[in-house]
Short mmCIF file of C-alpha atoms in Angstrom, two decimals:
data_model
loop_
_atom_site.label_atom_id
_atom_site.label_comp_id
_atom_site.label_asym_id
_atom_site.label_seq_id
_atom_site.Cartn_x
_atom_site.Cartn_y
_atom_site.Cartn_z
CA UNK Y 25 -36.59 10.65 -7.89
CA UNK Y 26 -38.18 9.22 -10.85
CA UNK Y 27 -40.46 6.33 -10.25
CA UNK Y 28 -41.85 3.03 -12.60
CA UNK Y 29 -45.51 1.46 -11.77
CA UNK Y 30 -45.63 -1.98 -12.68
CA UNK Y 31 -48.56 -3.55 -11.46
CA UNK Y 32 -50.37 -0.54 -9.60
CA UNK Y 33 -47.24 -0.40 -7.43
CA UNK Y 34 -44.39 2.29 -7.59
CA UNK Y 35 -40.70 1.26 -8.34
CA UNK Y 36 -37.82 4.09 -7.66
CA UNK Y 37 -35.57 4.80 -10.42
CA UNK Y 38 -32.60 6.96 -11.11
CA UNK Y 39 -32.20 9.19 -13.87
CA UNK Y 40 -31.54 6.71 -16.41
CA UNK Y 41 -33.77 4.77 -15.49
CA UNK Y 42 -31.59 2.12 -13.44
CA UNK Y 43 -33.60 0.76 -10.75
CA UNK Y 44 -33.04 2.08 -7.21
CA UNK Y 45 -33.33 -1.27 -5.28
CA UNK Y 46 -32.49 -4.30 -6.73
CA UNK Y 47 -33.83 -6.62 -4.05
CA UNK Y 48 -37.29 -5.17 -5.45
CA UNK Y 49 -36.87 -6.53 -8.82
CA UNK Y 50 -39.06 -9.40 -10.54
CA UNK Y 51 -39.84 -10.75 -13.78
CA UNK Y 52 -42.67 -8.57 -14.35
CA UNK Y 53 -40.34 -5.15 -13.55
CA UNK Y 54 -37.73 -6.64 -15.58
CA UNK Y 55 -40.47 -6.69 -18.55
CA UNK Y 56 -41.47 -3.05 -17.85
CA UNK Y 57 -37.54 -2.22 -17.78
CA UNK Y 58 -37.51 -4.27 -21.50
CA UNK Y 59 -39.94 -2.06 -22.41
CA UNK Y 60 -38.25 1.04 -21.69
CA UNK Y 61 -35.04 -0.02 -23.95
CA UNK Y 62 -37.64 -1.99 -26.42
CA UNK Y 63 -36.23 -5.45 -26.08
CA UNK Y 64 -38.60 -8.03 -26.53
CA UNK Y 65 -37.87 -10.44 -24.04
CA UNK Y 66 -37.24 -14.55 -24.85
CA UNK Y 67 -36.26 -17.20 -23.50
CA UNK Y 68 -32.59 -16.54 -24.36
CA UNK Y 69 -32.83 -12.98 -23.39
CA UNK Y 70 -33.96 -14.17 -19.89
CA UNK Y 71 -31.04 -16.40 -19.54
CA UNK Y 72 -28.48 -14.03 -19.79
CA UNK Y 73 -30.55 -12.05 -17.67
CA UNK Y 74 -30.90 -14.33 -15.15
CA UNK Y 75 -27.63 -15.43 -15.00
CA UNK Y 76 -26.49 -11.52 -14.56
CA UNK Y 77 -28.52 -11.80 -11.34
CA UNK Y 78 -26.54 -14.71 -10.33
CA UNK Y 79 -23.54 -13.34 -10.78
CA UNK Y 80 -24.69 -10.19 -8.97
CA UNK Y 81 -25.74 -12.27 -6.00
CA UNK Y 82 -22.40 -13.93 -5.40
CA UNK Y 83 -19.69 -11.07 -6.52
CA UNK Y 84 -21.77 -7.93 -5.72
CA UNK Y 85 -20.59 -6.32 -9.20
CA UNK Y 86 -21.79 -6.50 -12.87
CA UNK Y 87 -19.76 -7.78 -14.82
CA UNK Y 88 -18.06 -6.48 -17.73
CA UNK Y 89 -18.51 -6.96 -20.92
CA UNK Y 90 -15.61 -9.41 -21.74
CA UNK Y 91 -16.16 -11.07 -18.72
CA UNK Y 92 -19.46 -11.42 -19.04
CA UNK Y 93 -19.03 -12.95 -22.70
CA UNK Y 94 -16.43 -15.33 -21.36
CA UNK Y 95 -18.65 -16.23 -18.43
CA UNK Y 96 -21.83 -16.83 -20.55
CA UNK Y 97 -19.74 -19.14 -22.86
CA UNK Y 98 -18.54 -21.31 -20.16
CA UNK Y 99 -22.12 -21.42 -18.54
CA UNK Y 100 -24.74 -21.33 -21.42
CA UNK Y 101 -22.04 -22.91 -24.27
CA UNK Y 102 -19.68 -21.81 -26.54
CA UNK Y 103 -21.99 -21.10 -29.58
CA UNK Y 104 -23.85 -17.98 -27.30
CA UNK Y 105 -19.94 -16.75 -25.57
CA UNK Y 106 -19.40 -14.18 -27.66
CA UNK Y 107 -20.25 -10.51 -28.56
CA UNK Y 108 -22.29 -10.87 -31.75
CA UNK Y 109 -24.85 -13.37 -30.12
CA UNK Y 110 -24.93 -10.86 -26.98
CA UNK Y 111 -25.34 -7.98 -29.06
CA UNK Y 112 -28.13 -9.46 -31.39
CA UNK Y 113 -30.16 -10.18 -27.51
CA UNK Y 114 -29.21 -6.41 -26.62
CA UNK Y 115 -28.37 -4.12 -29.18
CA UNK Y 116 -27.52 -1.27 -27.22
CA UNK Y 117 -25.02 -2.91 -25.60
CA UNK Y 118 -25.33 -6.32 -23.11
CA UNK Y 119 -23.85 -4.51 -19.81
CA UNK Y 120 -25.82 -1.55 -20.25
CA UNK Y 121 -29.01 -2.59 -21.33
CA UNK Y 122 -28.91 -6.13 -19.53
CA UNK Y 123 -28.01 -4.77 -16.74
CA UNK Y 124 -30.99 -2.34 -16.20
CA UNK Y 125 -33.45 -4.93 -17.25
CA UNK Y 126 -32.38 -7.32 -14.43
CA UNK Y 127 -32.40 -4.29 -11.96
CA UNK Y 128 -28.62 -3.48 -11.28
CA UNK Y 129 -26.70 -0.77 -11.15
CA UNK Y 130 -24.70 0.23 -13.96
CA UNK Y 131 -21.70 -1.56 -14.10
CA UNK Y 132 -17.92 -0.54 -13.21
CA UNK Y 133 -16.30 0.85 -16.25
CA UNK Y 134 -19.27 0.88 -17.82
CA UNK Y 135 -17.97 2.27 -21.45
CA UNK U 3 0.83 -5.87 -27.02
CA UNK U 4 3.03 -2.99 -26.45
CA UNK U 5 0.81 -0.68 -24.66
CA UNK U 6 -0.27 -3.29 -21.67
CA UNK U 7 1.53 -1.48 -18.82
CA UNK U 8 2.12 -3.29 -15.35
CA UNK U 9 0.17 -1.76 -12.67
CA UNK U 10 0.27 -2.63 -9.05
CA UNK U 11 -2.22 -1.62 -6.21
CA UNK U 12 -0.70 -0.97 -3.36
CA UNK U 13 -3.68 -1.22 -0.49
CA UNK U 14 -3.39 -0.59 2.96
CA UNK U 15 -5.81 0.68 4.30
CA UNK U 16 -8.45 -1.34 6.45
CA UNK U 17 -12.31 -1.92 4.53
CA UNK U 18 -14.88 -0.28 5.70
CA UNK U 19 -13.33 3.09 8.26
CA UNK U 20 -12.49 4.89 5.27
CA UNK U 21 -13.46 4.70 1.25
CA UNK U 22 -9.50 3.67 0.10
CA UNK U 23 -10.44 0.30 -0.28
CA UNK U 24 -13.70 0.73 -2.20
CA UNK U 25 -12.49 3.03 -4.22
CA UNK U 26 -9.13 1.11 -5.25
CA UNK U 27 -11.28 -2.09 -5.66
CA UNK U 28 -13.08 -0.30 -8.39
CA UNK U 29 -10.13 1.57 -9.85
CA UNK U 30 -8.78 -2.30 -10.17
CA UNK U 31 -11.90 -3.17 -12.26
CA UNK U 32 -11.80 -0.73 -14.43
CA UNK U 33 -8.13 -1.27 -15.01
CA UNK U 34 -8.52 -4.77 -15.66
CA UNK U 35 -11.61 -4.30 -18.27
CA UNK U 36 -8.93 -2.06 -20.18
CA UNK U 37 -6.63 -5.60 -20.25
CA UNK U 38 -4.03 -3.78 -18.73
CA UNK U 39 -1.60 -6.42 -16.58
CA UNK U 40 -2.91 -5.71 -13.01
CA UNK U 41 -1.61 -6.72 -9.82
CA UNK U 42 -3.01 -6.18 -5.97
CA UNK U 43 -0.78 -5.95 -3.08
CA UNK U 44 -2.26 -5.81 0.43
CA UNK U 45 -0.25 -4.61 3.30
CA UNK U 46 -0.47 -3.11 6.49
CA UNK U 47 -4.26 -3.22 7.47
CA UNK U 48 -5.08 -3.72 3.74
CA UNK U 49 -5.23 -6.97 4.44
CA UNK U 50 -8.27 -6.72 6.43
CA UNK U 51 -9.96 -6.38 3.02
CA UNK U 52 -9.96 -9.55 2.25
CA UNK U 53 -10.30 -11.00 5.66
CA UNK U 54 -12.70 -14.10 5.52
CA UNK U 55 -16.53 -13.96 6.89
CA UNK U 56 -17.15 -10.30 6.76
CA UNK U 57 -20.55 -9.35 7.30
CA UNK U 58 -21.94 -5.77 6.96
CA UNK U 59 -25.36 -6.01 7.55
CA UNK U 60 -25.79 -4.41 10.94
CA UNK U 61 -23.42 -1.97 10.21
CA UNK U 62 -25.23 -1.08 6.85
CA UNK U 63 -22.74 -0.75 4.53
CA UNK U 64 -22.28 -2.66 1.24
CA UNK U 65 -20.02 -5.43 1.98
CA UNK U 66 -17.75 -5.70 -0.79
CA UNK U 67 -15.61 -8.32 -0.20
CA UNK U 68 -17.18 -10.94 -2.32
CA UNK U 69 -15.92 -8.53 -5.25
CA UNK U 70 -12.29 -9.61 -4.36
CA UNK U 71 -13.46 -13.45 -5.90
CA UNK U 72 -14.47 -11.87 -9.27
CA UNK U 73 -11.16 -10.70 -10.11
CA UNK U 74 -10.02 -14.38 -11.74
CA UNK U 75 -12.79 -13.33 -14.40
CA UNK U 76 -10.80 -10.21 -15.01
CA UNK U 77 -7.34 -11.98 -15.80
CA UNK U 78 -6.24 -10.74 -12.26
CA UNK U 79 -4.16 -13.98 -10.87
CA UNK U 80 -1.46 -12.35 -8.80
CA UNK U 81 -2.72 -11.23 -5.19
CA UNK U 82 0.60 -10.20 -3.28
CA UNK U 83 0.16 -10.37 0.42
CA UNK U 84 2.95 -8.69 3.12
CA UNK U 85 4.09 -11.85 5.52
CA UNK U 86 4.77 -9.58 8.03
CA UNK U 87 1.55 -7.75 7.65
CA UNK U 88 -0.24 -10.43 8.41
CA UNK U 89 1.86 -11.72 11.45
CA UNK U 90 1.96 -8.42 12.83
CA UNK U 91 -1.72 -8.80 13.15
CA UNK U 92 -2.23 -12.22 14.35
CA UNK U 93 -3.65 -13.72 11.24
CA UNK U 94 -2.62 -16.61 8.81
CA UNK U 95 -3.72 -17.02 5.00
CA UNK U 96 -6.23 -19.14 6.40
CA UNK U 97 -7.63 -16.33 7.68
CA UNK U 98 -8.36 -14.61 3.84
CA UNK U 99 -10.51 -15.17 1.52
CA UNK U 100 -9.58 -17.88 -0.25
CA UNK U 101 -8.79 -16.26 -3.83
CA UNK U 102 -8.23 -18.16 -7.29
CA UNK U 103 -7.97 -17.81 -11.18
CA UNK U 104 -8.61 -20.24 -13.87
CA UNK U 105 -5.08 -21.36 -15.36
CA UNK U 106 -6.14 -20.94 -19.65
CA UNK U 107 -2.88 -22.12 -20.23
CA UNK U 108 -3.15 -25.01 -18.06
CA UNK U 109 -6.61 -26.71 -19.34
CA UNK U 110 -8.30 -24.29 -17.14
CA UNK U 111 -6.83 -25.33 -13.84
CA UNK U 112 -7.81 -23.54 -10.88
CA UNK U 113 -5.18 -22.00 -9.15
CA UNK U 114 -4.36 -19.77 -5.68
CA UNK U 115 -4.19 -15.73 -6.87
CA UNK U 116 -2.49 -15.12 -3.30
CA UNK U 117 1.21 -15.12 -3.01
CA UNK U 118 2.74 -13.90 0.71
CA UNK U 119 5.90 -12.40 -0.29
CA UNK U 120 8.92 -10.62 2.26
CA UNK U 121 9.36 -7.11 2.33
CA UNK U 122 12.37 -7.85 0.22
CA UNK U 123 10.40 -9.03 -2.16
CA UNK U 124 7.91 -6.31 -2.69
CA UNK U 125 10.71 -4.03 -3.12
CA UNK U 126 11.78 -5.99 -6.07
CA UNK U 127 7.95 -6.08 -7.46
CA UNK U 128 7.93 -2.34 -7.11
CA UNK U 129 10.86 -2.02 -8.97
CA UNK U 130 9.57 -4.00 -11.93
CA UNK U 131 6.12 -2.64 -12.84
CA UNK U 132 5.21 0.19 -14.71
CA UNK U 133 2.76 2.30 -12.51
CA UNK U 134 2.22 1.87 -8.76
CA UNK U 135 -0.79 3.35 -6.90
CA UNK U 136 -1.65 3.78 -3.90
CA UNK U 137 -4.80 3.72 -2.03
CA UNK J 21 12.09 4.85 -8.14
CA UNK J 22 10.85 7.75 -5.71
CA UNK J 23 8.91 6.87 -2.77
CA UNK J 24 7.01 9.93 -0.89
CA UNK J 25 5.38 9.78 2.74
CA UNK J 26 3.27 12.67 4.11
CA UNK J 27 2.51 10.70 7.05
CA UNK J 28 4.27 11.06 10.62
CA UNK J 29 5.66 7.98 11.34
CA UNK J 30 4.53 8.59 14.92
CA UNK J 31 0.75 8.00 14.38
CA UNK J 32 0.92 5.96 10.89
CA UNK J 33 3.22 3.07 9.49
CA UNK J 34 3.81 4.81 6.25
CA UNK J 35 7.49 5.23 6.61
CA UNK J 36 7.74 2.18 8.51
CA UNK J 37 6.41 0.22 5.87
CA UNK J 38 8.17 2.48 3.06
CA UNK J 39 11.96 1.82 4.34
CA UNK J 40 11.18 -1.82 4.68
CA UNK J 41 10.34 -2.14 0.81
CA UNK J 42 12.82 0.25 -0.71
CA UNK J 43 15.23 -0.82 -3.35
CA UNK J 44 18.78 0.22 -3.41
CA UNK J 45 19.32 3.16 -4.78
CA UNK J 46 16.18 4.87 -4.33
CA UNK J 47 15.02 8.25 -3.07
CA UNK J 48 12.45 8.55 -0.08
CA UNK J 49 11.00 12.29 -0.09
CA UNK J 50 9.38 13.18 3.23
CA UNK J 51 6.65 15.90 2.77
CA UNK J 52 3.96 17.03 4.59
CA UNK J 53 3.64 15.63 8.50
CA UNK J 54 6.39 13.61 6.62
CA UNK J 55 8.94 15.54 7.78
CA UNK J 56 8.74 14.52 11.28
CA UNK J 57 10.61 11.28 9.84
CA UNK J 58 13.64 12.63 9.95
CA UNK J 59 13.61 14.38 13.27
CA UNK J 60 17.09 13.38 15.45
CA UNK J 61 16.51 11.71 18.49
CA UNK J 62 13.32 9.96 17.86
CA UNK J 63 12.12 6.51 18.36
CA UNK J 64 12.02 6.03 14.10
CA UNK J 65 15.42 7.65 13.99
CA UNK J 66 17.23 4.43 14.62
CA UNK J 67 15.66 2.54 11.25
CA UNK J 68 15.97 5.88 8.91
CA UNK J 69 19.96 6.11 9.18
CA UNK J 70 20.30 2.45 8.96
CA UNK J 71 18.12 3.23 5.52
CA UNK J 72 20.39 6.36 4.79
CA UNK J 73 22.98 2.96 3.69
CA UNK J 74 20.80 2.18 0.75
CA UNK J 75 18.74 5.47 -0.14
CA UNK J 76 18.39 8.86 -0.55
CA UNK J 77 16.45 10.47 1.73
CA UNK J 78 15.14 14.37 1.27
CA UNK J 79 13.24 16.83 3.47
CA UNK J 80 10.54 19.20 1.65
CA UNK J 81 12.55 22.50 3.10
CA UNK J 82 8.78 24.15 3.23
CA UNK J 83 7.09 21.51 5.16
CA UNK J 84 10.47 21.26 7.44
CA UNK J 85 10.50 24.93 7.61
CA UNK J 86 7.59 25.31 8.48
CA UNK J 87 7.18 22.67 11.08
CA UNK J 88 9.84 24.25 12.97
CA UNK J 89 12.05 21.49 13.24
CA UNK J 90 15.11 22.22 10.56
CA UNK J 91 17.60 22.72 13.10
CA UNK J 92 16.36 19.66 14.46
CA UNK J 93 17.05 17.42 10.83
CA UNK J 94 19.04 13.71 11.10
CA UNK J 95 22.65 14.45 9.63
CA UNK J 96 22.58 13.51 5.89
CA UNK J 97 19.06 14.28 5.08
CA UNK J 98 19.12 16.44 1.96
CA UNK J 99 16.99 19.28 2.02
CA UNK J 100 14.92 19.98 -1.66
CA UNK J 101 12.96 23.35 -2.19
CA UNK J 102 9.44 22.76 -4.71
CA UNK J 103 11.90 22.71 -7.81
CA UNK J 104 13.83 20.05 -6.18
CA UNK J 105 10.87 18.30 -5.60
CA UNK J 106 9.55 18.28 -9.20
CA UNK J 107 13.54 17.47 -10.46
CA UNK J 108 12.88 14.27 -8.10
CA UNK J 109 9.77 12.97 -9.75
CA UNK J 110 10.98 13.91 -13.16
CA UNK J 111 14.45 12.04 -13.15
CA UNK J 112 12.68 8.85 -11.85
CA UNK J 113 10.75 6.33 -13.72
CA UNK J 114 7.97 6.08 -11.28
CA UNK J 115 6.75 7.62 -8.21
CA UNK J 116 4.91 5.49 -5.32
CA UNK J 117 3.24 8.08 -2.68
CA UNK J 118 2.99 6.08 0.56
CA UNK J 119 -0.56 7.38 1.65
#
């Protein structure tokens, strides 16, 4: 198993880099994760993140991408509840790369 | 759009004693991210998966029946549940999880996903959708 | 519509639950421990010839056969060899597999 060190301690990751146990997860990890798929982390990119976590927390899923856009709209307003303004945060894709900087697994259907 | 086909899940098999459940659940997701028209039916001891206050954490296994809640976001509104199923095993729909979807039609109204339906009627659902599987 | 159960009705609902949410006009294909549905005599016997009003209902010969019990078939169960089997699922417009 592959392993991250943020802060002279050892995280466990999979394959892709996905880490093992999310409960582990913190801001700092999340920045080391950032680094890995070089995002440069704001304010905005943290709210989206944050708000994945949330979601995580009460549903136990990730969700997917046209959820997620839908979802964000509703919670962070309409101007940021769509694609383009998720895509611009993450280019590589808001469910995967989102995802693995706040510390979840893939998601379901991941495409 | 003239490729959305119908699908109902048929589930009825209990949560946690064997994967069925798990495995439709996520079947169900990925259906519904492909805006398919997706439907759930839960009879027999399927509908111990979305039995209220479950709690896996001394048995170690990932509890996944907060998942069930999600399914609004993913344009899944209609939750069939078997009458009889239910009565057979001593439990009312106060006894599930209490499931909903936000109405976009309707000014975003929040509305019940669960519908208990006769056997008569799920023979008549059946009938009417496109693809049926089974888990 | 086809409906198929591989279950025996005497340690899983399947069939149970399959006759009660059949359609008119449909066929019910008993495969596998399946086959035990249609034995004569039994306690399920009762509720599959008051179903034989409505549907079809057909044996897997090779499961039956091989089970032992195909002298032992409810009158008016129609046997279907493999062939028979994929004729079934072809002239339908779905399949539900009771599992």
């Amino acid at each position: 198993m592959a392993t991250m060190t943020v802060n002279g301690k050892d995280y466990e990751v999979d394959e892709e880099g996905y880490l093992i146990d999310l409960s582990q997860w913190n801001r700092e990890v999340g920045e080391e994760l950032a680094k890995s798929e070089k995002v440069d982390m704001t304010e905005s990119h943290w709210e989206v993140i944050d708000f994945l976590r949330e979601y995580y927390d009460e549903y136990q899923i990730a969700p997917a991408v046209r959820v997620l856009t839908k979802a964000i709209g509703k919670k962070l307003g309409k101007e940021k509840g769509n694609s383009k303004y998720l895509y611009e945060l993450f280019p590589y894709g808001p469910a995967k790369q989102a995802c693995k900087i706040a510390g979840l697994p893939k998601p379901t259907g991941c495409i | 759009m003239s490729d959305t086909k119908k699908f109902l899940y048929v589930n009825r098999k209990a949560p946690y004693g064997t994967v069925y459940a798990l495995e439709s659940l996520e079947v169900v997701l990925i259906g519904a991210a492909f805006e398919q028209d997706v439907q759930l039916l839960f009879m027999d001891d399927g509908v111990f998966q979305i039995a209220k206050g479950q709690d896996t954490g001394e048995a170690e296994m990932k509890n996944f029946s907060p998942t069930y809640s999600a399914l609004g976001d993913y344009e899944v509104t209609k939750m069939y549940v078997d009458k009889q199923s239910l009565e057979e095993r001593g439990l009312t729909l106060d006894d599930l999880i209490h499931l909903t979807y936000e109405d976009e039609d309707d000014d975003y109204a929040e509305k019940d996903s669960i519908r208990l339906v006769s056997r008569e009627e799920i023979a008549a659902l059946m009938e009417e959708q496109d693809v049926i599987l089974s888990f | 519509m086809l409906h198929t159960v591989n279950k025996s009705p005497f340690t899983n609902n399947s069939l149970d639950s399959c006759l009660d949410c059949v359609g008119n006009g449909a066929a019910v294909l008993l495969i596998e421990d399946g086959v035990y549905g249609a034995l004569k005599g039994s306690k399920v016997a009762d509720k599959v010839k008051a179903a034989m009003g409505k549907v079809t209902i057909y044996a897997l010969s090779a499961d039956v056969k091989a089970r032992g019990v195909a002298d032992k078939m409810i009158d008016g169960i129609k046997m279907v060899d493999y062939a028979g089997f994929v004729e079934l699922a072809a002239e339908n417009d779905k399949v539900h597999s009771w599992l």
